[in-house]
Amino acid sequence: MAKIIVLMGAPGAGKGTQARLLQERLHLPQISTGDIFRALKNAQTPLAKEVRELMERGQLVPDELTIRVVQERTAQPDCQNGYILDGFPRTPAQAASLEKLAAEQGNTIVAILIDVPRELLEQRMTGRRNCPVCGEIYNMYLKPPKFDNVCDFHPEAELVHRADDNVETVKARLATYEKQTQPLMDYYKAAGLLRTVDGTGAPEAIYEDVLRQISA
Ligand code: AMP
């Protein structure tokens, strides 16, 4: 039975970093709803504009649209042997849809919470930078690139700062998380479905824990 690896945790917890490592090493596709919505950046349609505005305010994109995006993406042939979800589900309705999807696809869900205390999250997010070519994730405070503001692997590429990683939007995103996603985590925990790893250490150490939990 193929696995759906669901990475959960607050914004800035390191879901994206772990999802990238898992993708590289387990050869499973990483599906990040945040990345999918960010890819609408330049689209000039009313729907793309609405999504952009919600993201800028640190609010969630409506469930119906988010669920459809995940259904369509996970129906692609590369998801046949399982896949990694990063940033989905974030609401009870999304969690219910994922259970239905898993049953239809004959997959099992492994949900892993990357646990990071609130006081670390803001610094992680405001310091975050990405390579526009390969997507490598850096942090100006915690994991700076070798040379100033360029990717270690693509020195021609200036690192980019996510539009929603500014202090104001970060606070709104954390509030959204506490209000809308935290209850979902409590539900998963109570049902005994959630495995927790300490997300405060180095990415490689966290990866080892994540892997242990996936195979447990
Ligand atoms: P992320 O990259 O996961 O932090 O997501 C960035 C933004 O995309 C969020 O602040 C939301 O506006 C939107 N988003 C990403 N995933 C979801 C989701 N599962 N449900 C609703 N909105 C989402």
Coordinates of C-alpha atoms and ligand atoms in Angstrom, one line a residue:
M1 CA 0.0 0.0 0.0
A2 CA 1.4 3.4 -1.0
K3 CA 1.9 6.1 1.6
I4 CA 0.7 9.6 1.7
I5 CA 3.2 11.4 3.9
V6 CA 1.6 14.5 5.4
L7 CA 3.9 17.0 6.9
M8 CA 2.2 19.2 9.4
G9 CA 3.3 22.1 11.6
A10 CA 3.1 25.9 11.8
P11 CA 4.4 28.1 9.0
G12 CA 8.2 28.2 9.4
A13 CA 8.4 24.8 11.2
G14 CA 10.5 23.4 8.3
K15 CA 7.9 21.4 6.4
G16 CA 9.2 22.6 3.0
T17 CA 12.8 21.7 4.0
Q18 CA 11.9 18.2 5.1
A19 CA 9.6 17.7 2.1
R20 CA 12.4 18.5 -0.2
L21 CA 14.8 16.0 1.5
L22 CA 12.1 13.3 1.4
Q23 CA 11.4 14.0 -2.3
E24 CA 15.1 13.8 -3.1
R25 CA 15.8 10.6 -1.1
L26 CA 12.5 8.6 -1.3
H27 CA 11.8 9.6 -4.9
L28 CA 8.3 10.6 -4.1
P29 CA 6.7 13.8 -5.5
Q30 CA 6.4 16.7 -3.1
I31 CA 3.1 18.5 -3.3
S32 CA 3.0 21.9 -1.7
T33 CA -0.3 23.8 -1.9
G34 CA 1.6 27.0 -1.0
D35 CA 4.0 26.5 -4.0
I36 CA 1.0 25.7 -6.3
F37 CA -0.7 28.9 -5.2
R38 CA 2.5 31.0 -5.5
A39 CA 2.9 29.8 -9.1
L40 CA -0.2 31.9 -9.8
K41 CA 1.9 34.9 -9.1
N42 CA 1.8 36.3 -12.6
A43 CA -1.6 35.0 -13.8
Q44 CA -4.0 37.7 -14.6
T45 CA -7.3 36.0 -13.8
P46 CA -9.8 37.0 -11.2
L47 CA -9.2 33.7 -9.3
A48 CA -5.4 34.2 -9.3
K49 CA -6.0 37.8 -8.0
E50 CA -8.2 36.5 -5.2
V51 CA -5.7 33.9 -4.2
R52 CA -2.9 36.4 -4.1
E53 CA -4.9 38.8 -1.9
L54 CA -5.7 36.0 0.6
M55 CA -2.0 35.0 0.7
E56 CA -0.9 38.6 1.3
R57 CA -3.3 38.8 4.2
G58 CA -2.0 35.6 5.7
Q59 CA -5.4 34.0 5.2
L60 CA -6.3 30.6 3.8
V61 CA -7.5 30.0 0.3
P62 CA -11.1 28.5 0.3
D63 CA -11.3 24.8 1.0
E64 CA -13.2 24.0 -2.2
L65 CA -10.4 25.3 -4.5
T66 CA -7.6 23.9 -2.3
I67 CA -9.2 20.5 -2.3
R68 CA -9.7 20.5 -6.0
V69 CA -6.1 21.4 -6.6
V70 CA -4.9 18.5 -4.5
Q71 CA -7.3 16.1 -6.1
E72 CA -6.1 17.0 -9.6
R73 CA -2.4 17.0 -8.7
T74 CA -2.5 13.7 -6.9
A75 CA -4.3 12.0 -9.8
Q76 CA -1.1 12.4 -11.9
P77 CA 0.8 9.2 -12.7
D78 CA 3.9 10.3 -10.7
C79 CA 1.8 10.0 -7.5
Q80 CA 1.0 6.3 -8.0
N81 CA 3.6 5.1 -5.5
G82 CA 2.7 7.6 -2.9
Y83 CA 3.4 11.3 -2.4
I84 CA 4.4 14.0 0.2
L85 CA 1.9 16.7 1.2
D86 CA 3.4 19.9 2.5
G87 CA 0.9 22.4 3.9
F88 CA -2.3 20.3 3.3
P89 CA -4.6 19.7 5.1
R90 CA -5.0 22.8 7.1
T91 CA -8.7 22.7 8.0
P92 CA -11.0 19.9 9.1
A93 CA -12.8 19.9 5.7
Q94 CA -9.5 19.4 4.0
A95 CA -8.6 16.6 6.4
A96 CA -11.9 14.9 5.6
S97 CA -11.3 15.2 1.9
L98 CA -7.9 13.7 2.3
E99 CA -9.3 10.7 4.1
K100 CA -11.7 10.2 1.2
L101 CA -9.0 10.6 -1.4
A102 CA -6.7 8.1 0.4
A103 CA -9.5 5.5 0.5
E104 CA -10.2 6.0 -3.2
Q105 CA -6.5 5.8 -4.1
G106 CA -5.9 2.8 -1.7
N107 CA -3.3 4.7 0.1
T108 CA -2.5 5.0 3.8
I109 CA -1.9 8.4 5.5
V110 CA 1.1 9.0 7.7
A111 CA 0.8 12.4 9.5
I112 CA 3.9 13.9 11.0
L113 CA 3.9 17.0 13.1
I114 CA 7.1 19.0 13.0
D115 CA 7.0 20.7 16.4
V116 CA 8.7 24.1 16.8
P117 CA 7.9 26.6 19.6
R118 CA 6.2 29.8 18.6
E119 CA 9.1 32.1 19.5
L120 CA 11.4 30.5 16.9
L121 CA 8.9 30.6 14.1
E122 CA 8.9 34.4 13.3
Q123 CA 12.7 34.4 13.0
R124 CA 12.6 31.4 10.7
M125 CA 10.1 33.0 8.4
T126 CA 11.4 36.5 8.2
G127 CA 14.9 35.2 7.6
R128 CA 13.9 32.7 4.9
R129 CA 15.1 33.0 1.4
N130 CA 14.7 30.7 -1.7
C131 CA 16.7 30.1 -4.8
P132 CA 14.5 31.0 -7.8
V133 CA 16.1 28.3 -9.9
C134 CA 16.2 25.1 -7.7
G135 CA 14.0 26.2 -4.7
E136 CA 16.8 25.5 -2.2
I137 CA 15.7 27.1 1.2
Y138 CA 18.1 29.3 3.1
N139 CA 17.8 31.4 6.3
M140 CA 19.8 34.6 6.7
Y141 CA 20.2 33.9 10.5
L142 CA 20.3 30.2 10.7
K143 CA 21.4 28.8 7.4
P144 CA 23.0 31.6 5.3
P145 CA 24.3 30.8 1.8
K146 CA 28.1 30.6 1.3
F147 CA 28.1 34.0 -0.6
D148 CA 25.9 37.0 0.1
N149 CA 22.3 36.5 -1.1
V150 CA 23.1 34.0 -3.9
C151 CA 22.3 30.2 -4.1
D152 CA 25.3 27.9 -3.3
F153 CA 24.3 25.8 -6.4
H154 CA 23.3 28.7 -8.7
P155 CA 25.6 31.6 -8.0
E156 CA 24.0 33.6 -10.8
A157 CA 20.7 33.6 -9.0
E158 CA 19.8 36.2 -6.4
L159 CA 17.8 34.6 -3.5
V160 CA 14.2 35.7 -3.3
H161 CA 12.2 36.6 -0.2
R162 CA 8.6 35.3 -0.2
A163 CA 6.1 38.2 -0.4
D164 CA 4.2 36.7 2.6
D165 CA 7.4 36.4 4.8
N166 CA 7.3 40.0 6.0
V167 CA 6.7 40.6 9.7
E168 CA 3.1 41.7 9.4
T169 CA 1.9 38.8 7.2
V170 CA 3.9 36.3 9.3
K171 CA 2.0 37.4 12.4
A172 CA -1.3 36.9 10.5
R173 CA -0.2 33.5 9.2
L174 CA 0.6 32.3 12.7
A175 CA -2.7 33.6 14.0
T176 CA -4.5 31.8 11.1
Y177 CA -2.6 28.6 12.0
E178 CA -3.5 28.8 15.6
K179 CA -7.2 29.4 14.9
Q180 CA -7.8 27.1 11.9
T181 CA -5.1 24.4 11.8
Q182 CA -4.3 23.8 15.5
P183 CA -7.7 22.3 16.2
L184 CA -7.1 19.9 13.3
M185 CA -3.8 18.8 14.9
D186 CA -5.7 18.2 18.2
Y187 CA -8.1 16.0 16.3
Y188 CA -5.3 13.9 14.7
K189 CA -3.5 13.6 18.0
A190 CA -6.6 12.5 19.9
A191 CA -7.3 9.9 17.2
G192 CA -3.7 8.6 17.6
L193 CA -2.9 9.4 14.0
L194 CA -0.2 12.0 14.6
R195 CA 3.5 11.3 15.1
T196 CA 5.5 14.2 16.4
V197 CA 9.1 15.1 15.8
D198 CA 11.1 17.9 17.5
G199 CA 11.7 20.5 14.8
T200 CA 14.2 22.7 16.6
G201 CA 17.4 20.9 15.6
A202 CA 19.4 20.8 12.4
P203 CA 17.6 19.7 9.2
E204 CA 19.5 16.4 8.9
A205 CA 18.8 15.4 12.5
I206 CA 15.1 16.2 12.0
Y207 CA 15.1 14.3 8.8
E208 CA 16.4 11.1 10.6
D209 CA 13.5 11.5 13.1
V210 CA 10.9 12.0 10.3
L211 CA 12.2 8.9 8.5
R212 CA 12.0 6.9 11.7
Q213 CA 8.4 7.9 12.2
I214 CA 7.5 7.1 8.6
S215 CA 8.9 3.6 8.9
A216 CA 7.5 3.0 12.4
Ligands
AMP1 P1 2.7 27.9 2.8 O1 3.7 28.0 1.7 O2 2.3 26.5 3.0 O3 3.1 28.6 4.0 O4 1.4 28.6 2.2 C1 1.4 29.9 1.8 C2 -0.1 30.4 1.7 O5 -0.8 29.7 0.7 C3 -0.9 30.3 3.0 O6 -0.7 31.3 3.9 C4 -2.3 30.3 2.4 O7 -2.7 31.6 2.0 C5 -2.1 29.4 1.1 N1 -2.3 28.0 1.4 C6 -1.3 27.0 1.3 N2 -1.8 25.8 1.6 C7 -3.1 26.0 1.9 C8 -4.2 25.1 2.3 N3 -3.9 23.8 2.5 N4 -5.4 25.7 2.5 C9 -5.6 27.0 2.3 N5 -4.7 27.9 2.0 C10 -3.4 27.4 1.7

